[in-house]
Amino acid sequence: MGSIPDPGELTELTQPSFDEFKHQTSLMTGCTLMWKELSDHISSLERNLMRQSEALKRKIETLDSETNASLDSLKKRELSIDASVKIAINRVELLKNSALDSLNDDDPEDNPDGEVDDGDGLLQLLKSTCLRMEAKEFWNSVIDRKKEIDLLREKIPAALSECIDPAMFVMEAISDVFPVDKRGNGGGNDLGWACVLILESLIPAVLDPVIGKSRMLVTPSVKEKAEEIAERWKRSLEERGGIDNVKPPDVHTFFQHLITFGIVNIEDLELYRKLVIGSAWRKQMPKLTVLLGLGDKMPDMIEELISKGQHLDAVHFTYEVGLVDKFPPVPLLKAFLKDAKKAASSILEDPNNAGRAAQLAARKEQSALRAVIKCIEEYKLESELPPENLKKRLEQLEKTKTEKRKPAAVTANKRTRASNGGPMPPAKAGRSTNAYVSSFPASPTIFSSASHPQYPAAIPAYPSPPAMYGTSTPPAGPYVYSPEAAAPPPLAGSYPGAPMNYPVAYGGYGNGLAPAYQQAYYG
């Protein structure tokens, strides 16, 4: 056992090793780095806390501002109720008196047939039906003028303002078509356009006269009836085959009904979303989607449209909500054209469309090109996607289509020549016992319908034309028209020109004129 050294004695100092020095140095470096990382992390947390604090402060200020604005609006609305009600009552009273005067002073000689020549006349006609609350006559006046839809859109709001109760009047006017079609002809023509037009035109007629569009003058009873109509339409979906089979015009009418009467139901947002996706190609659908309260779901809906190959529809939705940066339109348009070309190629390869494959494929590509060109012009994308090449391709397809429609010209028979036995027939004339050879230039070939009766085989030949129609080298002997029977001797005279309306072999006509049904079919 060693003895403990005396502290007073000098002991030999041991030199630290180089490895120990490196170890200490690495420890110091590690501590320094760790301290720096911790400092940076703490600084980052402080900055994040400051940013969040500022954001919360701004949100609080915004909420306070919105709250104050809402309170002011509510106060204004409350104070304006008496004035709005007074104006509405006076207006209803005035309209009631006007309606009574109109009924008492009705002159049947004034425009007896309901015909109008201009916009003023149409307005007076519509006002008359609205003033008398004749909903069915108003409806008939609208649907009879589909070609004047722009004029109707201008005049209907002013006419509806003459109604004592415009909202109830509109619901009654479209009741034969919406929420379910009650017509007995299986639906007939689609009248969704008229329903949408009338519902859109109702909005200006029910605006509050004091505070405007922030309040609609629709009574609680009318709004309740509108909600019942919406529920009935939703129940009828199952009868029409569900969401996938409902017609887009019906969907558009349903959405416009909800927006016009302000009865959008938050619980039905998923139903609205599915209906929008199914009818996304309609021009008004992006705007309706926002009005239905689906703006926050728009990114997911755009991605769903892209996944289904509806790139063009996705572009319209993108511009409606300002998501162009997230969904650039040019790649979407290019993908749309690429899919259209693939679809056209598949049509050409389909054996079931052998007769019309080229026509269907060209029509498919033409439709896609027109849609993309219109989209480029609407959203000013010429610098990113120049439309010149697309327009050239469209012109090429249209030119090809036009050339295919032109009838093929048939060259005149060059084998006809004069001789003692008559003109020389075509080389294949002898193959058929029913062949008939005219001595005059052949008319363009016209194929007759399958229902057209065949002419009898025994058709007498035309007499030989004068010698001036032939060549200077007559044949050695007479030439018979058929290998089975020789032609009868020529008559003394000859026709001065080609016989008119005389049937040629296989149903053609000597003067090149087809029957009326052939003219209509072949153009």
PDB file of N, CA and C in Angstrom, residues 234-247:
ATOM      1  N   LYS A 234     -85.864  18.243 -54.372  1.00  0.00           N
ATOM      2  CA  LYS A 234     -84.853  17.285 -53.899  1.00  0.00           C
ATOM      3  C   LYS A 234     -85.438  15.878 -53.794  1.00  0.00           C
ATOM      4  N   ARG A 235     -86.691  15.770 -53.343  1.00  0.00           N
ATOM      5  CA  ARG A 235     -87.315  14.447 -53.263  1.00  0.00           C
ATOM      6  C   ARG A 235     -87.530  13.836 -54.643  1.00  0.00           C
ATOM      7  N   SER A 236     -87.753  14.684 -55.639  1.00  0.00           N
ATOM      8  CA  SER A 236     -87.996  14.173 -56.993  1.00  0.00           C
ATOM      9  C   SER A 236     -86.724  13.670 -57.670  1.00  0.00           C
ATOM     10  N   LEU A 237     -85.556  13.910 -57.062  1.00  0.00           N
ATOM     11  CA  LEU A 237     -84.312  13.437 -57.666  1.00  0.00           C
ATOM     12  C   LEU A 237     -84.309  11.923 -57.827  1.00  0.00           C
ATOM     13  N   GLU A 238     -84.806  11.214 -56.836  1.00  0.00           N
ATOM     14  CA  GLU A 238     -84.823   9.752 -56.909  1.00  0.00           C
ATOM     15  C   GLU A 238     -85.710   9.269 -58.051  1.00  0.00           C
ATOM     16  N   GLU A 239     -86.819   9.966 -58.283  1.00  0.00           N
ATOM     17  CA  GLU A 239     -87.701   9.575 -59.378  1.00  0.00           C
ATOM     18  C   GLU A 239     -87.038   9.776 -60.733  1.00  0.00           C
ATOM     19  N   ARG A 240     -86.094  10.719 -60.814  1.00  0.00           N
ATOM     20  CA  ARG A 240     -85.405  11.007 -62.079  1.00  0.00           C
ATOM     21  C   ARG A 240     -84.075  10.284 -62.209  1.00  0.00           C
ATOM     22  N   GLY A 241     -83.812   9.312 -61.350  1.00  0.00           N
ATOM     23  CA  GLY A 241     -82.598   8.514 -61.487  1.00  0.00           C
ATOM     24  C   GLY A 241     -81.426   8.990 -60.656  1.00  0.00           C
ATOM     25  N   GLY A 242     -81.650   9.892 -59.706  1.00  0.00           N
ATOM     26  CA  GLY A 242     -80.575  10.346 -58.846  1.00  0.00           C
ATOM     27  C   GLY A 242     -79.803  11.523 -59.427  1.00  0.00           C
ATOM     28  N   ILE A 243     -78.755  11.904 -58.702  1.00  0.00           N
ATOM     29  CA  ILE A 243     -77.968  13.076 -59.077  1.00  0.00           C
ATOM     30  C   ILE A 243     -77.312  12.908 -60.441  1.00  0.00           C
ATOM     31  N   ASP A 244     -76.868  11.684 -60.755  1.00  0.00           N
ATOM     32  CA  ASP A 244     -76.131  11.470 -62.000  1.00  0.00           C
ATOM     33  C   ASP A 244     -77.005  11.621 -63.236  1.00  0.00           C
ATOM     34  N   ASN A 245     -78.317  11.506 -63.099  1.00  0.00           N
ATOM     35  CA  ASN A 245     -79.201  11.536 -64.265  1.00  0.00           C
ATOM     36  C   ASN A 245     -80.057  12.791 -64.347  1.00  0.00           C
ATOM     37  N   VAL A 246     -79.918  13.710 -63.402  1.00  0.00           N
ATOM     38  CA  VAL A 246     -80.717  14.931 -63.456  1.00  0.00           C
ATOM     39  C   VAL A 246     -80.203  15.819 -64.578  1.00  0.00           C
ATOM     40  N   LYS A 247     -81.105  16.519 -65.239  1.00  0.00           N
ATOM     41  CA  LYS A 247     -80.727  17.370 -66.367  1.00  0.00           C
ATOM     42  C   LYS A 247     -80.095  18.667 -65.862  1.00  0.00           C
TER      43      LYS A 247
END
